[in-house]
mmCIF file with all atom_site columns, C-alpha atoms in Angstrom:
data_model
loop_
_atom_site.group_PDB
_atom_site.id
_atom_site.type_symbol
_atom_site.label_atom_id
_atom_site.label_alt_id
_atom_site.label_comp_id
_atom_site.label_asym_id
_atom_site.label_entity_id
_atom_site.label_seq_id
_atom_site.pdbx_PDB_ins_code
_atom_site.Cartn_x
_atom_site.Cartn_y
_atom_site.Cartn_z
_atom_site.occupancy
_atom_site.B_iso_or_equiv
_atom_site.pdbx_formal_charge
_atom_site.auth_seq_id
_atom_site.auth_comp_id
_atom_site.auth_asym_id
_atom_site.auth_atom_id
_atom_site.pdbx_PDB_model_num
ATOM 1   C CA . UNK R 1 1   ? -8.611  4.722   15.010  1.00 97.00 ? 1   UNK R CA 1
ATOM 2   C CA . UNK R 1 2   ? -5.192  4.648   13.380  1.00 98.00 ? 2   UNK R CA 1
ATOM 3   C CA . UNK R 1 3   ? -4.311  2.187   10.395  1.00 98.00 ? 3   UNK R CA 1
ATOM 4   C CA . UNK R 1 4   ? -1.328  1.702   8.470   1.00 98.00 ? 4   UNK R CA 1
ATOM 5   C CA . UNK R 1 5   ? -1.616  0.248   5.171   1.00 98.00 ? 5   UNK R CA 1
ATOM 6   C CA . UNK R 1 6   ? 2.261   -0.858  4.352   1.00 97.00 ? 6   UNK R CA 1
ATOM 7   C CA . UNK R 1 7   ? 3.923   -1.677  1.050   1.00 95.00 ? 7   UNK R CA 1
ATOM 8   C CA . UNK R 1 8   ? 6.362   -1.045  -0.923  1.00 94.00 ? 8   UNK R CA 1
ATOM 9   C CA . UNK R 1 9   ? 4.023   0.413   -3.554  1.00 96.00 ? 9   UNK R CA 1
ATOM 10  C CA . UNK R 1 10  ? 6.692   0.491   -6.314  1.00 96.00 ? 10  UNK R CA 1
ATOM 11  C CA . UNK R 1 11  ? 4.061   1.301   -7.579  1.00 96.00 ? 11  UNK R CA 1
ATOM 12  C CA . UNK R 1 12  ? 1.022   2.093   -6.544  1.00 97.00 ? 12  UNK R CA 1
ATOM 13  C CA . UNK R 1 13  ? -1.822  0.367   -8.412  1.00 96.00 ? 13  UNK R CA 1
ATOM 14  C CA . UNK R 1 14  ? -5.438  0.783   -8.448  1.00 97.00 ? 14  UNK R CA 1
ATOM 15  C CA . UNK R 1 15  ? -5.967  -1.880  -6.124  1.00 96.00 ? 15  UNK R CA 1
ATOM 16  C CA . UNK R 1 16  ? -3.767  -0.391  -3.672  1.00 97.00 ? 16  UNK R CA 1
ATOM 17  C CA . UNK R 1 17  ? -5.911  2.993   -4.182  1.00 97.00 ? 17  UNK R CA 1
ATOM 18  C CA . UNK R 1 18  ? -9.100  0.596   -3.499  1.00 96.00 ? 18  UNK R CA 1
ATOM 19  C CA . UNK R 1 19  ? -7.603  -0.938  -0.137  1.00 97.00 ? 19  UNK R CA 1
ATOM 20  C CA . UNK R 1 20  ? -6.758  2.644   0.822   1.00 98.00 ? 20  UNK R CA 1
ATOM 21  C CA . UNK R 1 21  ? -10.357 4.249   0.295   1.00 96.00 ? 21  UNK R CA 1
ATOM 22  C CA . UNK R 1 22  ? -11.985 1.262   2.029   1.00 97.00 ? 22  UNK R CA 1
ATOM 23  C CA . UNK R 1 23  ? -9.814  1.947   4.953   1.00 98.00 ? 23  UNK R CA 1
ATOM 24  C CA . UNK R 1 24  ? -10.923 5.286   4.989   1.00 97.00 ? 24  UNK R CA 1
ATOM 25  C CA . UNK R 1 25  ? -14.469 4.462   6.025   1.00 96.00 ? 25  UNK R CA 1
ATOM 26  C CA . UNK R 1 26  ? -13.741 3.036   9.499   1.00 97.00 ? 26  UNK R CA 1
ATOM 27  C CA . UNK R 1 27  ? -10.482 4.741   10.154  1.00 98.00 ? 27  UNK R CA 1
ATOM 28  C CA . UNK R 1 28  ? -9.676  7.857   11.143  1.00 97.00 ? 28  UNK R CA 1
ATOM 29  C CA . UNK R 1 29  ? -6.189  8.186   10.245  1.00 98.00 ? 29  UNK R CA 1
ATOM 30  C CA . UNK R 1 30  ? -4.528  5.799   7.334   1.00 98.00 ? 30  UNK R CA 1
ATOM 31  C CA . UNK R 1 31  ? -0.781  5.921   7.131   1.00 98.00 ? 31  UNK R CA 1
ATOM 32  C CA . UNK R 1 32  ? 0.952   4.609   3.770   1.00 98.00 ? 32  UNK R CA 1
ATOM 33  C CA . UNK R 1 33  ? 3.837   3.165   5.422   1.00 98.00 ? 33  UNK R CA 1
ATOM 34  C CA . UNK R 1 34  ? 5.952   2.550   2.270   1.00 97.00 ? 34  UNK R CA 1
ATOM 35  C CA . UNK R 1 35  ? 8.742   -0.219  3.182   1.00 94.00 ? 35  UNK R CA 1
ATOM 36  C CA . UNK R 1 36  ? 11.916  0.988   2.125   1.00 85.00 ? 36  UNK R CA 1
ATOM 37  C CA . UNK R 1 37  ? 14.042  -2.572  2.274   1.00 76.00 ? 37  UNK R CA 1
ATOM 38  C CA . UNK R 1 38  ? 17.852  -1.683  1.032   1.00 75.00 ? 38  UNK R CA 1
ATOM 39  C CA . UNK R 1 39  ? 18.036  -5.071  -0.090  1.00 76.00 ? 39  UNK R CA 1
ATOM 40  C CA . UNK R 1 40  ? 15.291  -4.927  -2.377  1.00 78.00 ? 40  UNK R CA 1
ATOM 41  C CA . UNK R 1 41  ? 15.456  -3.196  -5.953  1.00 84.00 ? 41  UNK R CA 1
ATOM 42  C CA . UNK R 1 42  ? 12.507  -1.293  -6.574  1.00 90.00 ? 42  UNK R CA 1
ATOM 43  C CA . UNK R 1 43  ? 12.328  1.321   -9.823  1.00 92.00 ? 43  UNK R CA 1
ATOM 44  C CA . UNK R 1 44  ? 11.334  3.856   -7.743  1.00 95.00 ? 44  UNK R CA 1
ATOM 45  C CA . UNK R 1 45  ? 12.786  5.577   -4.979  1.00 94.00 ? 45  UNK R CA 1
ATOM 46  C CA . UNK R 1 46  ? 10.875  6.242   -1.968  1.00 95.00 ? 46  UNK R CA 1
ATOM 47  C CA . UNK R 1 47  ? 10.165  9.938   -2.687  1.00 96.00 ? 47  UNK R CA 1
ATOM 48  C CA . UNK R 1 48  ? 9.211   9.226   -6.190  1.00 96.00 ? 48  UNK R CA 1
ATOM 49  C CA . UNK R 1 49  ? 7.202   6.589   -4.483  1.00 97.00 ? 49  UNK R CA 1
ATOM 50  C CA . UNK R 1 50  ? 5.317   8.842   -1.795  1.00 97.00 ? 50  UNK R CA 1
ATOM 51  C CA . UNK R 1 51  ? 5.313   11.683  -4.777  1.00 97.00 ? 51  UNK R CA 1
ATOM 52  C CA . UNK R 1 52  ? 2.713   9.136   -7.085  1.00 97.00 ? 52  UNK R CA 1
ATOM 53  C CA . UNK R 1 53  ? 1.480   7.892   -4.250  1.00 98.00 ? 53  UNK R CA 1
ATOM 54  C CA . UNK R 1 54  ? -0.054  12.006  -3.551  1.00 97.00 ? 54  UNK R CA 1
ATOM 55  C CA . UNK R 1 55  ? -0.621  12.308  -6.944  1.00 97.00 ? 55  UNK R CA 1
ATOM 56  C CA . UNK R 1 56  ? -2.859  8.933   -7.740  1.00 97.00 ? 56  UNK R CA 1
ATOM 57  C CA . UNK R 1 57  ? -4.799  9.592   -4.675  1.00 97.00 ? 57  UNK R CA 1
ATOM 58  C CA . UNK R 1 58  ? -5.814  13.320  -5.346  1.00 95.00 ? 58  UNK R CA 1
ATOM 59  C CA . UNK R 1 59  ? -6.654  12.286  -8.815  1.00 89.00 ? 59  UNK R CA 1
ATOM 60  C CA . UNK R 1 60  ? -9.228  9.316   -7.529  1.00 92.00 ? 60  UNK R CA 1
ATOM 61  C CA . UNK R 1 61  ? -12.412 10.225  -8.139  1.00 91.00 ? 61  UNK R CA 1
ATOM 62  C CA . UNK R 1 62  ? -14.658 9.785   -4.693  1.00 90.00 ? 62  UNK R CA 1
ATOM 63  C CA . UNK R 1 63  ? -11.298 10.784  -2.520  1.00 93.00 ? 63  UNK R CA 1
ATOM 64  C CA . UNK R 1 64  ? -12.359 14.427  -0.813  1.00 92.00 ? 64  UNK R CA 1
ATOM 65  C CA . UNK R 1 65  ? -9.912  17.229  0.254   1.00 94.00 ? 65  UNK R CA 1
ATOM 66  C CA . UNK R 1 66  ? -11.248 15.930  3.878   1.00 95.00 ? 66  UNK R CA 1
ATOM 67  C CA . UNK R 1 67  ? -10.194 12.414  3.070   1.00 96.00 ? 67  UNK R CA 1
ATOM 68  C CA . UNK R 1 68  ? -7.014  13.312  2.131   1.00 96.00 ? 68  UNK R CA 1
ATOM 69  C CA . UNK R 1 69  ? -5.790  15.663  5.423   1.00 97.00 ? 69  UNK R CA 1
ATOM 70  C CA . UNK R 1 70  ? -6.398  11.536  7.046   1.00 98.00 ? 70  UNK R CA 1
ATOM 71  C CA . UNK R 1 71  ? -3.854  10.465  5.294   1.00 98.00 ? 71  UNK R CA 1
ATOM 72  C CA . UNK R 1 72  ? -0.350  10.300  6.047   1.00 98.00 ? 72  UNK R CA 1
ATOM 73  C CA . UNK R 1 73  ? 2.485   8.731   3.942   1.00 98.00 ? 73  UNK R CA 1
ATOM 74  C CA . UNK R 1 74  ? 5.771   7.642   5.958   1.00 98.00 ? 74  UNK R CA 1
ATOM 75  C CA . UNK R 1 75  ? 8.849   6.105   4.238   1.00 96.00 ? 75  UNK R CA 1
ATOM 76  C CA . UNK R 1 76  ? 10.052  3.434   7.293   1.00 95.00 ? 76  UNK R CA 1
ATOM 77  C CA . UNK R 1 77  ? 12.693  0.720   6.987   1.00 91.00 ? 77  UNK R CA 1
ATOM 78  C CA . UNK R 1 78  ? 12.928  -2.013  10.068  1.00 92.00 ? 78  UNK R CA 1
ATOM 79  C CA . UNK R 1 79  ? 10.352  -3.753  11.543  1.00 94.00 ? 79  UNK R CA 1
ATOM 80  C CA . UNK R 1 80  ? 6.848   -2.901  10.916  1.00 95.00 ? 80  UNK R CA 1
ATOM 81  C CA . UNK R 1 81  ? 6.019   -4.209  14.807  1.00 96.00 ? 81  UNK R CA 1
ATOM 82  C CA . UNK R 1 82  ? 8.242   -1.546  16.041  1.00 96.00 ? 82  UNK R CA 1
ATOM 83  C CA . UNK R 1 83  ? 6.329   0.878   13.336  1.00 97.00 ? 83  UNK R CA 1
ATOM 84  C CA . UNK R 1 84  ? 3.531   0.115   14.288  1.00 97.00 ? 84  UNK R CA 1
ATOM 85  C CA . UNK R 1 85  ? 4.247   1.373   17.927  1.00 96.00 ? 85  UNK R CA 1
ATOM 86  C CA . UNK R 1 86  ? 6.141   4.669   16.934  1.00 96.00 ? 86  UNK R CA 1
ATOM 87  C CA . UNK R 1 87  ? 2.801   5.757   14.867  1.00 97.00 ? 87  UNK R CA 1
ATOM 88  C CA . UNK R 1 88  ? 0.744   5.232   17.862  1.00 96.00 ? 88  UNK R CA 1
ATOM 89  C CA . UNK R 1 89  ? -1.307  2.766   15.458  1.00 98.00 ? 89  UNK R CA 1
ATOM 90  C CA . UNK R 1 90  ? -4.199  0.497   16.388  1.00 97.00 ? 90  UNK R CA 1
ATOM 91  C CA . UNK R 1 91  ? -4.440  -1.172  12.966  1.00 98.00 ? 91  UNK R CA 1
ATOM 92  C CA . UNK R 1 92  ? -2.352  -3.204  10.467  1.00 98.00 ? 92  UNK R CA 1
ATOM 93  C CA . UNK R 1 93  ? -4.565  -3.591  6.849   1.00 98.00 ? 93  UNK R CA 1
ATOM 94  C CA . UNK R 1 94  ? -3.530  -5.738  4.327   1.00 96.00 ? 94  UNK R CA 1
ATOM 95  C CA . UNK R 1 95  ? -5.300  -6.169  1.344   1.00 95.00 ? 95  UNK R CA 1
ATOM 96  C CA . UNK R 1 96  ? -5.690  -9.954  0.033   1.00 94.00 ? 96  UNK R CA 1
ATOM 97  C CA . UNK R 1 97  ? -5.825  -10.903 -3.321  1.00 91.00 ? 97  UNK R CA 1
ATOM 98  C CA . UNK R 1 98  ? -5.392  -15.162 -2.758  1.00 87.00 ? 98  UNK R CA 1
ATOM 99  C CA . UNK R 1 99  ? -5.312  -17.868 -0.580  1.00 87.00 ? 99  UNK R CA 1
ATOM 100 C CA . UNK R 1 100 ? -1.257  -18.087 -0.887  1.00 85.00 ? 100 UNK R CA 1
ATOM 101 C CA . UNK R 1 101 ? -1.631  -14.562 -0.204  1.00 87.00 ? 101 UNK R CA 1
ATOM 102 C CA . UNK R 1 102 ? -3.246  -14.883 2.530   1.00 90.00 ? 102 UNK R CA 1
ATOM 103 C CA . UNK R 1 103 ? -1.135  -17.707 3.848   1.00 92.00 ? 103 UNK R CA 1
ATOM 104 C CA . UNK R 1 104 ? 1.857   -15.145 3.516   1.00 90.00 ? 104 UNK R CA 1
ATOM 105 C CA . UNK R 1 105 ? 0.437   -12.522 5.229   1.00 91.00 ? 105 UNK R CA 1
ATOM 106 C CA . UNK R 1 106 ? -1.140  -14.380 7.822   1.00 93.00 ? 106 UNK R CA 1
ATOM 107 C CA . UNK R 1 107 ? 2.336   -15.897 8.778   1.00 94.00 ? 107 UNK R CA 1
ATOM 108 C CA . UNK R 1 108 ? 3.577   -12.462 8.505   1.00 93.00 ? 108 UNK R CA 1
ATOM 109 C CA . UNK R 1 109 ? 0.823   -11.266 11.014  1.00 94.00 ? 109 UNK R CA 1
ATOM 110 C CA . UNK R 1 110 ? 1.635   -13.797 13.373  1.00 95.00 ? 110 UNK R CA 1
ATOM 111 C CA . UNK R 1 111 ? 5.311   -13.488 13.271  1.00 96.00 ? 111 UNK R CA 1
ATOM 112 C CA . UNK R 1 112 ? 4.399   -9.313  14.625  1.00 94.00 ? 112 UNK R CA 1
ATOM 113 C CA . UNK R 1 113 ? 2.488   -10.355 17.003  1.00 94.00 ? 113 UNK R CA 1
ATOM 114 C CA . UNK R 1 114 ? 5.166   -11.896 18.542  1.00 96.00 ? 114 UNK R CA 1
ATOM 115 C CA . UNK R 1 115 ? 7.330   -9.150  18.209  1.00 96.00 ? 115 UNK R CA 1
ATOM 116 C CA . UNK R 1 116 ? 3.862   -6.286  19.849  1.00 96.00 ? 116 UNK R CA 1
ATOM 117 C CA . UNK R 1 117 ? 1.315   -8.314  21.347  1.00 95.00 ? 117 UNK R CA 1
ATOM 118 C CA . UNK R 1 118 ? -0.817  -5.320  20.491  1.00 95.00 ? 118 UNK R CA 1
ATOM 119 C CA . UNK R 1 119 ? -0.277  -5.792  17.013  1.00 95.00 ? 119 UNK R CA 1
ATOM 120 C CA . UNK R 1 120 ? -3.506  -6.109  14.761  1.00 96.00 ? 120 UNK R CA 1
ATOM 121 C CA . UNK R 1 121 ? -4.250  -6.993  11.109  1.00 97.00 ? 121 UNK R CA 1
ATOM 122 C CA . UNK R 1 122 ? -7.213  -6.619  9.514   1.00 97.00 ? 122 UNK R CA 1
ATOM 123 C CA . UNK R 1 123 ? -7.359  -8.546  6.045   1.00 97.00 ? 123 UNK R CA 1
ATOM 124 C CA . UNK R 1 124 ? -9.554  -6.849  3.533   1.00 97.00 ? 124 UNK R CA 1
ATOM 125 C CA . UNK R 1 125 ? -10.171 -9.246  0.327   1.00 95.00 ? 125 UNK R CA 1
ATOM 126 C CA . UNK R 1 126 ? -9.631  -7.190  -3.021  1.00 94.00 ? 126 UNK R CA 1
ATOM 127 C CA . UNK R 1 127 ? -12.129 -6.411  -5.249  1.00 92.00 ? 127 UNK R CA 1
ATOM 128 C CA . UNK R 1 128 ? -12.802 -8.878  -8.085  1.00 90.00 ? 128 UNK R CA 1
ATOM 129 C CA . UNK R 1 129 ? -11.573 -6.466  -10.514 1.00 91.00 ? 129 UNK R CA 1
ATOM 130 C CA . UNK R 1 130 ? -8.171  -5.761  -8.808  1.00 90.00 ? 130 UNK R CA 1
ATOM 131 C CA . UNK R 1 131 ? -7.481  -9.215  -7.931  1.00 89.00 ? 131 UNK R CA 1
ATOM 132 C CA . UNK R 1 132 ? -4.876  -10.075 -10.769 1.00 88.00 ? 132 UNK R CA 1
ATOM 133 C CA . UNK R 1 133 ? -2.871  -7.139  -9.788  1.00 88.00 ? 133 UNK R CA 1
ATOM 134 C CA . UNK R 1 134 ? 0.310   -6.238  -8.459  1.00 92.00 ? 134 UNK R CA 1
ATOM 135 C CA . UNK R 1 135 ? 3.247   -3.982  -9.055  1.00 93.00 ? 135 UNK R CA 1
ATOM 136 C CA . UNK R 1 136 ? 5.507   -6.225  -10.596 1.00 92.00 ? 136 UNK R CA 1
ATOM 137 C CA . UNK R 1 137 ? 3.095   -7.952  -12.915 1.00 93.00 ? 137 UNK R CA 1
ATOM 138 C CA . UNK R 1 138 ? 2.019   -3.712  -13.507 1.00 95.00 ? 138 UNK R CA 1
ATOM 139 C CA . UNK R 1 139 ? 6.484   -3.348  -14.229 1.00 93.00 ? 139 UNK R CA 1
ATOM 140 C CA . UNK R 1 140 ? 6.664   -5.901  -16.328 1.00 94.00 ? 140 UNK R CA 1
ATOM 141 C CA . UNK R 1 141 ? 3.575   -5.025  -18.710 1.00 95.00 ? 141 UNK R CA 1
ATOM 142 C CA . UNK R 1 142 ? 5.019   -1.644  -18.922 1.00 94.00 ? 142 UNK R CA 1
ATOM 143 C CA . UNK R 1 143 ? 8.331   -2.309  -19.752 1.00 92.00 ? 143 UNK R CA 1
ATOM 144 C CA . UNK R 1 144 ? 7.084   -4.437  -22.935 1.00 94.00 ? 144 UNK R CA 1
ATOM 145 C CA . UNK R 1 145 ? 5.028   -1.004  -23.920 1.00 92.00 ? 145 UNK R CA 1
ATOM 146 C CA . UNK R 1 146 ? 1.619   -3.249  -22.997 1.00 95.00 ? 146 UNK R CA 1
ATOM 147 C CA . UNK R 1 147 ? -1.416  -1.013  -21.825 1.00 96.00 ? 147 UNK R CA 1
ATOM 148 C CA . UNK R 1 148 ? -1.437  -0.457  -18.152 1.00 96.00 ? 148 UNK R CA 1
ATOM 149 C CA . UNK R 1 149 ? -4.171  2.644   -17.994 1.00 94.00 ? 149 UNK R CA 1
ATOM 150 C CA . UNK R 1 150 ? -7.036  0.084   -16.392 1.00 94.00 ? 150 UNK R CA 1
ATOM 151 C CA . UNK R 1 151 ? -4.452  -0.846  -13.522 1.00 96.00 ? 151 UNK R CA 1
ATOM 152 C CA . UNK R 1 152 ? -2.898  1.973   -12.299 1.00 97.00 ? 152 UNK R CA 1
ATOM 153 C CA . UNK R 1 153 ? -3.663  5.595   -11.992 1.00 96.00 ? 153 UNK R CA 1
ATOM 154 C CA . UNK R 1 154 ? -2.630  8.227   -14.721 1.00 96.00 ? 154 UNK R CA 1
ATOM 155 C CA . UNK R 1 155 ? 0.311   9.261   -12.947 1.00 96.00 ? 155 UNK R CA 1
ATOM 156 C CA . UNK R 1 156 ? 1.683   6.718   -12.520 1.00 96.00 ? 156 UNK R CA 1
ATOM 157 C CA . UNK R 1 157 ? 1.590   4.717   -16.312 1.00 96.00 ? 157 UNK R CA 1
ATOM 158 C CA . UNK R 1 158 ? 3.003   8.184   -17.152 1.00 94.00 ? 158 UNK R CA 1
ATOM 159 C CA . UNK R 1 159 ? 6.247   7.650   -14.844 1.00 95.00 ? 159 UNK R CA 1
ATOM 160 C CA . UNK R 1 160 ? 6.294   4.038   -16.126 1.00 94.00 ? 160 UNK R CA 1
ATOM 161 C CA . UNK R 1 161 ? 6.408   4.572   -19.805 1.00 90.00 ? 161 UNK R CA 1
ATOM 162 C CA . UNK R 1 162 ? 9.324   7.473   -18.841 1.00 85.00 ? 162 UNK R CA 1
ATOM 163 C CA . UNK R 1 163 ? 11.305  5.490   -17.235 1.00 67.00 ? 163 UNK R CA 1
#
């Protein structure tokens, strides 16, 4: 089984890294489909993106060398329908954090499924430690110098606090 994982992961947190290793128990291929959207501003580009994206997940403890040749990162822009096709997937994940998140997403699912019939989305809820997380609320707690080591990997606080 194939499953994408998509974000924009600007940047990656350790949630994120949680949603992917879960994935990797039933799937046999995971693709982190970054979302490169032109009209979006993100701080990273998407090759600094996919490069801490690497990084974080070969530092994770319980990731193995096996895990990793599973997983594929892909930069895509368009529609994640038509993605989903051109990787051959089976799977969409989405890791849920809250209701209204889940009210997004689900709207989101059902607006794909319109657009590929074969579409799926699996919803996987976060864990309770990770739930409070996100990228921007990670951005915004580093750019006021604030202590970010407990939500994102090494790697990435360390291109945060360059930057």
């Amino acid at each position: 089984m194939t499953a994408i994982c998509p974000g924009s992961f600007d940047p990656i947190t350790n949630g994120h890294i949680d949603i992917i290793m879960r994935t990797l128990r039933f799937a046999d291929r995971v693709i982190v489909a970054i979302c490169h959207n032109v009209y979006k501003k993100n701080r990273f580009t998407p090759a600094e993106r996919e490069r801490l994206i690497w990084e974080a997940l070969e530092g994770t403890d319980g990731i193995t060398a096996e895990d990793l040749e599973r997983v594929e990162i892909r930069v895509f822009s368009g529609l994640l329908a038509d993605f989903f096709d051109e990787c051959c997937a089976d799977v969409i994940v989405r890791g849920i954090r809250s209701n209204s998140e889940y009210e997004h997403d689900l709207a989101q699912t059902l607006a794909n499924r319109q657009l590929n019939p074969r579409l799926e989305t699996i919803f996987i809820p976060a864990n309770p430690e990770h739930i409070f997380l996100s990228s921007s609320i990670v951005k915004e707690i580093a750019a006021f110098g604030g202590d970010i080591s407990n939500m994102v990997p090494p790697c990435v606080a360390s291109a945060l606090y360059r930057n």
